Tab-separated table of C-alpha atoms in Angstrom:
chain	number	residue	atom	x	y	z
C	197	MET	CA	-3.144	-3.438	-32.501
C	198	THR	CA	-4.933	-1.614	-35.310
C	199	ARG	CA	-8.259	-2.222	-33.614
C	200	LEU	CA	-6.974	-0.815	-30.317
C	201	CYS	CA	-5.717	2.329	-31.990
C	202	LEU	CA	-8.997	2.783	-33.812
C	203	THR	CA	-10.987	2.219	-30.621
C	204	LEU	CA	-8.961	4.829	-28.769
C	205	THR	CA	-9.373	7.318	-31.604
C	206	LEU	CA	-13.132	6.838	-31.783
C	207	ALA	CA	-13.373	7.048	-27.988
C	208	ALA	CA	-11.534	10.361	-27.992
C	209	LEU	CA	-13.881	11.640	-30.663
C	210	LEU	CA	-16.872	10.693	-28.537
C	211	ALA	CA	-15.558	12.875	-25.713
C	212	SER	CA	-15.821	15.922	-27.954
C	213	GLY	CA	-18.913	14.753	-29.833
C	214	ALA	CA	-21.414	16.605	-27.657
C	215	HIS	CA	-20.857	19.874	-29.505
C	216	ALA	CA	-21.266	18.179	-32.867
C	217	ALA	CA	-24.473	16.495	-31.692
C	218	SER	CA	-25.908	19.830	-30.589
C	219	THR	CA	-25.557	21.125	-34.145
C	220	HIS	CA	-26.873	17.841	-35.621
C	221	ALA	CA	-23.548	17.287	-37.381
C	222	PRO	CA	-22.009	13.852	-36.720
C	223	PRO	CA	-18.334	13.821	-35.773
C	224	ALA	CA	-16.122	13.103	-38.716
C	225	LEU	CA	-14.008	9.982	-38.606
C	226	ARG	CA	-10.328	10.499	-39.164
C	227	ALA	CA	-7.387	8.254	-39.730
C	228	SER	CA	-5.116	7.452	-36.812
C	229	THR	CA	-1.630	6.110	-37.082
C	230	CYS	CA	-0.802	3.364	-34.637
C	231	SER	CA	1.987	5.135	-32.759
C	232	VAL	CA	2.830	6.335	-29.288
C	233	ARG	CA	2.329	9.919	-30.401
C	234	GLY	CA	-1.096	9.170	-31.877
C	235	LEU	CA	-2.192	7.333	-28.755
C	236	MET	CA	-0.959	10.112	-26.500
C	237	ASP	CA	-2.687	12.809	-28.547
C	238	ASP	CA	-5.958	10.919	-28.197
C	239	LEU	CA	-5.320	10.404	-24.508
C	240	ARG	CA	-4.668	14.093	-23.867
C	241	ARG	CA	-7.952	14.970	-25.551
C	242	GLY	CA	-9.776	12.275	-23.646
C	243	LEU	CA	-8.442	13.421	-20.282
C	244	GLY	CA	-10.060	16.777	-20.949
C	245	SER	CA	-13.467	15.117	-20.758
C	246	GLY	CA	-13.500	15.375	-16.972
C	247	SER	CA	-14.938	11.878	-16.552
C	248	PRO	CA	-12.942	9.659	-14.145
C	249	ALA	CA	-14.541	6.525	-15.613
C	250	TYR	CA	-13.623	7.562	-19.117
C	251	GLN	CA	-10.085	8.390	-18.042
C	252	ARG	CA	-9.722	4.915	-16.497
C	253	TYR	CA	-10.974	3.468	-19.752
C	254	LEU	CA	-8.346	5.332	-21.746
C	255	ARG	CA	-5.619	4.236	-19.371
C	256	ALA	CA	-6.714	0.606	-19.741
C	257	LEU	CA	-6.596	0.928	-23.516
C	258	LEU	CA	-3.101	2.355	-23.426
C	259	ARG	CA	-1.935	-0.468	-21.182
C	260	GLU	CA	-3.360	-3.023	-23.606
C	261	ALA	CA	-1.813	-1.315	-26.611
C	262	ALA	CA	1.544	-0.882	-24.872
C	263	VAL	CA	2.565	-4.491	-25.399
C	264	THR	CA	2.943	-3.970	-29.151
C	265	LEU	CA	4.087	-0.355	-29.179
C	266	PRO	CA	7.654	0.408	-30.306
C	267	ASP	CA	9.824	0.079	-27.220
C	268	ALA	CA	12.205	2.955	-27.952
C	269	GLU	CA	9.360	5.303	-28.875
C	270	LEU	CA	7.443	4.565	-25.676
C	271	ARG	CA	10.504	4.974	-23.471
C	272	ASP	CA	11.388	8.237	-25.179
C	273	ALA	CA	7.860	9.592	-24.714
C	274	PHE	CA	8.005	8.685	-21.027
C	275	ALA	CA	11.422	10.293	-20.564
C	276	ARG	CA	10.268	13.552	-22.184
C	277	GLU	CA	6.842	13.825	-20.537
C	278	THR	CA	6.674	16.432	-17.771
C	279	ASP	CA	2.946	16.431	-17.032
C	280	PRO	CA	2.420	14.159	-13.978
C	281	VAL	CA	-0.876	12.753	-15.238
C	282	MET	CA	0.526	11.826	-18.629
C	283	ALA	CA	3.742	10.538	-17.067
C	284	GLU	CA	1.655	8.214	-14.902
C	285	HIS	CA	-0.159	6.820	-17.940
C	286	LEU	CA	3.077	6.249	-19.819
C	287	ALA	CA	4.679	4.666	-16.770
C	288	ALA	CA	1.682	2.345	-16.455
C	289	ALA	CA	2.142	1.344	-20.091
C	290	LEU	CA	5.799	0.504	-19.477
C	291	VAL	CA	4.889	-1.483	-16.370
C	292	ALA	CA	2.353	-3.420	-18.436
C	293	ARG	CA	5.073	-4.274	-20.954
C	294	ALA	CA	7.330	-5.531	-18.176
C	295	GLU	CA	4.630	-7.659	-16.582
C	296	ARG	CA	3.823	-9.312	-19.891
C	297	GLU	CA	7.501	-9.931	-20.616
C	298	ALA	CA	7.427	-7.661	-23.673
C	299	ASP	CA	10.217	-5.573	-22.129
C	300	PRO	CA	11.616	-7.002	-18.874
C	301	GLU	CA	13.748	-3.892	-18.290
C	302	ALA	CA	10.839	-1.449	-18.568
C	303	MET	CA	10.071	-1.705	-14.842
C	304	ASN	CA	13.565	-0.479	-14.025
C	305	VAL	CA	13.080	2.489	-16.363
C	306	VAL	CA	9.982	3.479	-14.393
C	307	ALA	CA	11.688	2.906	-11.041
C	308	GLN	CA	14.645	5.072	-11.983
C	309	ARG	CA	12.387	7.988	-12.857
C	310	ALA	CA	10.514	7.568	-9.570
C	311	LEU	CA	13.863	7.895	-7.819
C	312	LYS	CA	15.491	10.642	-9.832
C	313	ASP	CA	12.946	12.995	-11.400
C	314	ALA	CA	13.320	16.553	-10.130
C	315	ASP	CA	9.541	17.068	-9.851
C	316	PRO	CA	8.018	15.397	-6.770
C	317	ALA	CA	4.629	15.311	-8.501
C	318	VAL	CA	6.145	13.213	-11.303
C	319	ARG	CA	7.911	10.972	-8.799
C	320	ALA	CA	4.611	10.410	-6.998
C	321	ALA	CA	2.731	9.793	-10.242
C	322	THR	CA	5.323	7.270	-11.390
C	323	LEU	CA	4.976	5.401	-8.119
C	324	ARG	CA	1.201	5.255	-8.552
C	325	ALA	CA	1.706	3.600	-11.938
C	326	MET	CA	3.409	0.679	-10.192
C	327	ARG	CA	0.621	0.138	-7.663
C	328	ARG	CA	-1.035	-3.299	-7.497
C	329	THR	CA	1.496	-4.787	-9.903
C	330	GLY	CA	4.533	-7.009	-9.533
C	331	ALA	CA	6.828	-4.000	-9.098
C	332	LEU	CA	7.528	-4.749	-5.461
C	333	GLU	CA	9.436	-7.901	-6.426
C	334	ARG	CA	11.270	-6.350	-9.382
C	335	THR	CA	12.613	-3.065	-8.072
C	336	GLY	CA	15.138	-4.024	-5.404
C	337	ASP	CA	15.462	-1.434	-2.649
C	338	LEU	CA	13.251	1.122	-4.423
C	339	TYR	CA	10.715	1.422	-1.603
C	340	GLU	CA	13.344	1.538	1.092
C	341	ARG	CA	14.678	4.612	-0.708
C	342	MET	CA	11.331	6.166	-1.619
C	343	VAL	CA	10.111	6.269	1.989
C	344	ARG	CA	13.045	8.593	2.658
C	345	ASP	CA	12.154	10.951	-0.202
C	346	GLU	CA	12.216	14.651	0.678
C	347	SER	CA	8.599	15.015	-0.507
C	348	PRO	CA	5.818	13.986	1.944
C	349	GLN	CA	3.597	13.206	-1.049
C	350	VAL	CA	6.121	10.763	-2.477
C	351	ARG	CA	6.657	9.091	0.893
C	352	GLN	CA	2.934	8.573	1.306
C	353	GLU	CA	2.554	7.196	-2.233
C	354	ALA	CA	5.325	4.704	-1.485
C	355	ALA	CA	3.530	3.655	1.698
C	356	THR	CA	0.270	3.228	-0.198
C	357	ASN	CA	1.970	0.999	-2.775
C	358	LEU	CA	3.436	-1.228	-0.082
C	359	ILE	CA	0.105	-1.536	1.717
C	360	GLU	CA	-2.016	-2.158	-1.370
C	361	ASP	CA	0.452	-4.515	-3.054
C	362	ASN	CA	0.622	-6.676	0.050
C	363	ALA	CA	-3.150	-6.676	0.474
C	364	HIS	CA	-4.358	-6.946	-3.128
C	365	VAL	CA	-1.537	-8.603	-5.055
C	366	TYR	CA	-0.300	-11.008	-2.386
C	367	ALA	CA	-3.350	-11.162	-0.061
C	368	GLY	CA	-0.992	-10.861	2.910
C	369	GLN	CA	0.303	-14.368	2.245
C	370	TYR	CA	3.695	-13.755	0.638
C	371	GLY	CA	6.484	-13.364	3.169
C	372	PRO	CA	9.073	-11.601	0.965
C	373	ALA	CA	6.558	-8.887	0.040
C	374	ALA	CA	5.693	-8.313	3.696
C	375	ASP	CA	9.404	-8.293	4.553
C	376	THR	CA	9.981	-5.567	1.947
C	377	ALA	CA	7.265	-3.469	3.557
C	378	VAL	CA	8.707	-3.974	7.043
C	379	THR	CA	12.201	-3.043	5.838
C	380	ALA	CA	10.826	0.124	4.254
C	381	ALA	CA	8.825	1.001	7.374
C	382	ALA	CA	11.908	0.647	9.548
C	383	ALA	CA	13.977	2.741	7.119
C	384	ALA	CA	11.425	5.550	6.730
C	385	SER	CA	12.432	9.036	7.804
C	386	ASP	CA	8.819	10.001	8.541
C	387	PRO	CA	7.170	8.463	11.641
C	388	ALA	CA	3.750	8.848	10.003
C	389	VAL	CA	4.900	6.649	7.112
C	390	THR	CA	6.358	4.010	9.430
C	391	ALA	CA	3.204	3.888	11.522
C	392	ARG	CA	0.896	3.785	8.503
C	393	ILE	CA	2.695	0.867	6.876
C	394	LEU	CA	2.825	-1.231	10.045
C	395	ASP	CA	-0.778	-0.457	10.992
C	396	ASN	CA	-2.021	-1.726	7.618
C	397	LEU	CA	0.250	-4.700	7.015
C	398	SER	CA	-0.455	-8.370	7.609
C	399	THR	CA	2.569	-9.767	9.436
C	400	GLU	CA	1.507	-13.416	9.576
C	401	LYS	CA	4.154	-14.474	7.022
C	402	ILE	CA	7.100	-12.239	7.959
C	403	SER	CA	10.592	-13.542	8.611
C	404	ALA	CA	12.435	-13.588	11.923
C	405	GLY	CA	14.521	-10.662	10.693
C	406	SER	CA	11.405	-8.589	10.066
C	407	ALA	CA	10.061	-9.447	13.502
C	408	GLU	CA	13.327	-8.151	14.970
C	409	ARG	CA	13.045	-4.919	12.972
C	410	ILE	CA	9.534	-4.349	14.270
C	411	THR	CA	10.643	-5.131	17.806
C	412	SER	CA	13.372	-2.489	17.536
C	413	LEU	CA	10.663	0.086	16.762
C	414	LEU	CA	9.120	-0.502	20.180
C	415	ARG	CA	11.838	1.861	21.431
C	416	SER	CA	10.868	4.683	19.061
C	417	ASP	CA	10.464	8.172	20.509
C	418	ASP	CA	7.215	8.494	18.549
C	419	ALA	CA	4.154	7.003	20.259
C	420	SER	CA	2.375	6.343	16.950
C	421	VAL	CA	5.326	4.246	15.772
C	422	ARG	CA	5.442	2.309	19.044
C	423	LYS	CA	1.715	1.632	18.845
C	424	ALA	CA	1.934	0.482	15.208
C	425	ALA	CA	4.855	-1.808	16.061
C	426	VAL	CA	2.850	-3.282	18.931
C	427	ASN	CA	-0.090	-3.917	16.598
C	428	ALA	CA	2.169	-5.520	14.000
C	429	LEU	CA	3.786	-7.870	16.529
C	430	GLY	CA	0.364	-9.147	17.520
C	431	GLY	CA	0.035	-10.919	14.178
C	432	VAL	CA	3.469	-12.511	13.719
C	433	PRO	CA	3.923	-16.200	12.725
C	434	ALA	CA	3.906	-18.907	15.373
C	435	GLU	CA	7.687	-19.208	15.435
C	436	GLN	CA	8.021	-15.535	16.384
C	437	MET	CA	5.170	-15.411	18.907
C	438	GLN	CA	7.122	-16.199	22.048
C	439	GLY	CA	9.735	-13.536	21.421
C	440	ALA	CA	7.062	-10.980	20.534
C	441	ARG	CA	5.076	-11.819	23.675
C	442	GLU	CA	8.108	-11.389	25.907
C	443	SER	CA	8.979	-8.043	24.304
C	444	LEU	CA	5.441	-6.706	24.718
C	445	LEU	CA	5.124	-7.821	28.334
C	446	ALA	CA	8.456	-6.217	29.202
C	447	MET	CA	7.427	-3.003	27.457
C	448	TYR	CA	4.141	-2.552	29.313
C	449	ARG	CA	5.634	-1.590	32.662
C	450	GLU	CA	7.667	1.309	31.246
C	451	GLU	CA	5.314	2.518	28.495
C	452	PRO	CA	4.032	6.039	29.344
C	453	ASP	CA	1.365	6.380	26.632
C	454	GLU	CA	-2.134	5.106	27.463
C	455	GLY	CA	-2.973	4.418	23.811
C	456	VAL	CA	0.132	2.304	23.367
C	457	ARG	CA	-0.632	0.399	26.575
C	458	LYS	CA	-4.127	-0.328	25.284
C	459	ALA	CA	-2.609	-1.693	22.070
C	460	LEU	CA	-0.244	-3.809	24.165
C	461	LEU	CA	-3.175	-5.482	25.918
C	462	GLN	CA	-4.728	-6.355	22.559
C	463	SER	CA	-1.548	-7.774	21.058
C	464	VAL	CA	-0.822	-9.834	24.179
C	465	ALA	CA	-4.356	-11.243	23.849
C	466	GLN	CA	-3.860	-11.930	20.145
C	467	LEU	CA	-0.591	-13.757	20.710
C	468	GLY	CA	-1.873	-15.968	23.512
C	469	PHE	CA	-5.652	-16.348	23.258
C	470	GLU	CA	-6.728	-18.258	26.432
C	471	GLY	CA	-3.078	-18.612	27.391
C	472	ALA	CA	-2.822	-14.830	27.730
C	473	ILE	CA	-5.373	-14.551	30.520
C	474	ALA	CA	-2.791	-14.879	33.303
C	475	ASP	CA	-0.570	-12.245	31.641
C	476	LEU	CA	-3.496	-9.847	31.311
C	477	GLN	CA	-4.448	-10.342	34.954
C	478	ARG	CA	-0.934	-9.287	35.978
C	479	LEU	CA	-0.941	-6.292	33.614
C	480	ARG	CA	-4.359	-5.178	34.866
C	481	ASP	CA	-2.985	-4.012	38.188
C	482	LEU	CA	-0.212	-1.908	36.641
C	483	ASP	CA	-2.522	0.749	35.176
C	484	PRO	CA	-5.924	1.421	36.820
C	485	ARG	CA	-6.953	3.507	33.780
C	486	LEU	CA	-7.010	0.338	31.666
C	487	ALA	CA	-8.463	-2.069	34.223
C	488	GLN	CA	-11.787	-2.258	32.346
C	489	GLU	CA	-9.981	-2.862	29.069
C	490	ALA	CA	-7.982	-5.716	30.583
C	491	ASP	CA	-11.140	-7.149	32.173
C	492	ALA	CA	-12.901	-7.104	28.795
C	493	TRP	CA	-10.086	-9.066	27.180
C	494	ILE	CA	-9.983	-11.540	30.054
C	495	GLN	CA	-13.725	-12.134	29.789
C	496	VAL	CA	-13.688	-12.573	26.003
C	497	LEU	CA	-10.666	-14.865	26.006
C	498	GLY	CA	-12.423	-17.015	28.578
C	499	MET	CA	-15.096	-17.846	25.990
C	500	GLY	CA	-12.672	-20.223	24.292
C	501	LEU	CA	-13.141	-18.814	20.776
C	502	GLN	CA	-10.438	-19.909	18.364
C	503	GLU	CA	-10.681	-17.203	15.681
C	504	TRP	CA	-9.285	-13.715	16.215
C	505	SER	CA	-12.059	-12.066	14.202
C	506	LEU	CA	-14.648	-13.666	16.486
C	507	LEU	CA	-12.786	-12.485	19.581
C	508	LEU	CA	-12.695	-8.934	18.254
C	509	ARG	CA	-16.408	-9.056	17.471
C	510	GLU	CA	-17.312	-10.366	20.914
C	511	LYS	CA	-15.177	-7.778	22.658
C	512	GLN	CA	-16.832	-4.999	20.679
C	513	ARG	CA	-20.257	-6.396	21.511
C	514	LEU	CA	-19.361	-6.654	25.196
C	515	GLN	CA	-18.163	-3.069	25.426
C	516	GLN	CA	-21.189	-1.730	23.552
C	517	ALA	CA	-23.658	-3.511	25.788
C	518	PRO	CA	-25.571	-1.189	28.179
């Protein structure tokens, strides 16, 4: 811990050492007490350097030091901090303590401030501190509540956390994490948030309940939400495929939006592969505007490829061909 404090102090001195170097006077070393206040003073000076890389470095140091910092002192500093940038750093330190089992309740302290702080900038910053961590599993219905926040910034930060946690922490392979994201998307008060989450979420491990929630969004008044729900249903697990396919086929006839209909063709193809060709042939005649799109899917599916990424690549190549 002493070494970490010393490193942070020397690093902060380096940020202001340019002036000393210009006068050929080396920066003087000074003692630094290993405390939250000392670390935060160094961090405030370091953030004034204007270097994003250096700021990330300081944040990493604080996270490493946080494990052995006095718990009460760190919590108190976080509770009193009103600057969003500093609040984010302190929140990240508390999250680090929770993840390393130094303070299992620290994550809840951060979550409560994200929910209750009067300043939306602080709420958003606190959410960012939980990104790409295990917060999604430890904070109950936090995200379901945050996507209904009165601040658009906070709602979008919550959506980003859900998307990035599922992609980078769980690699899209952990059903409960995906279910949390689906629940939040369905609960969101902002159609843009709902659509963004569903458009960027792997649904291959979701539960039957989540598949039902997504299916209910097919009736949304917002076309972007309907389209995102269609896209999400295209990737559901095998046990939900038949129900998803039936819902999408039934939707096509009544869907007024051309973009949503185009998404429907893709998801029907994704759910059925070669088995979807007959469905696509029937859908082709319902909307002359999308006849070429349906024909492209029919042709590509007829190649017998067994990987969705290869089908997408071949369809793109086919449509780009002169």
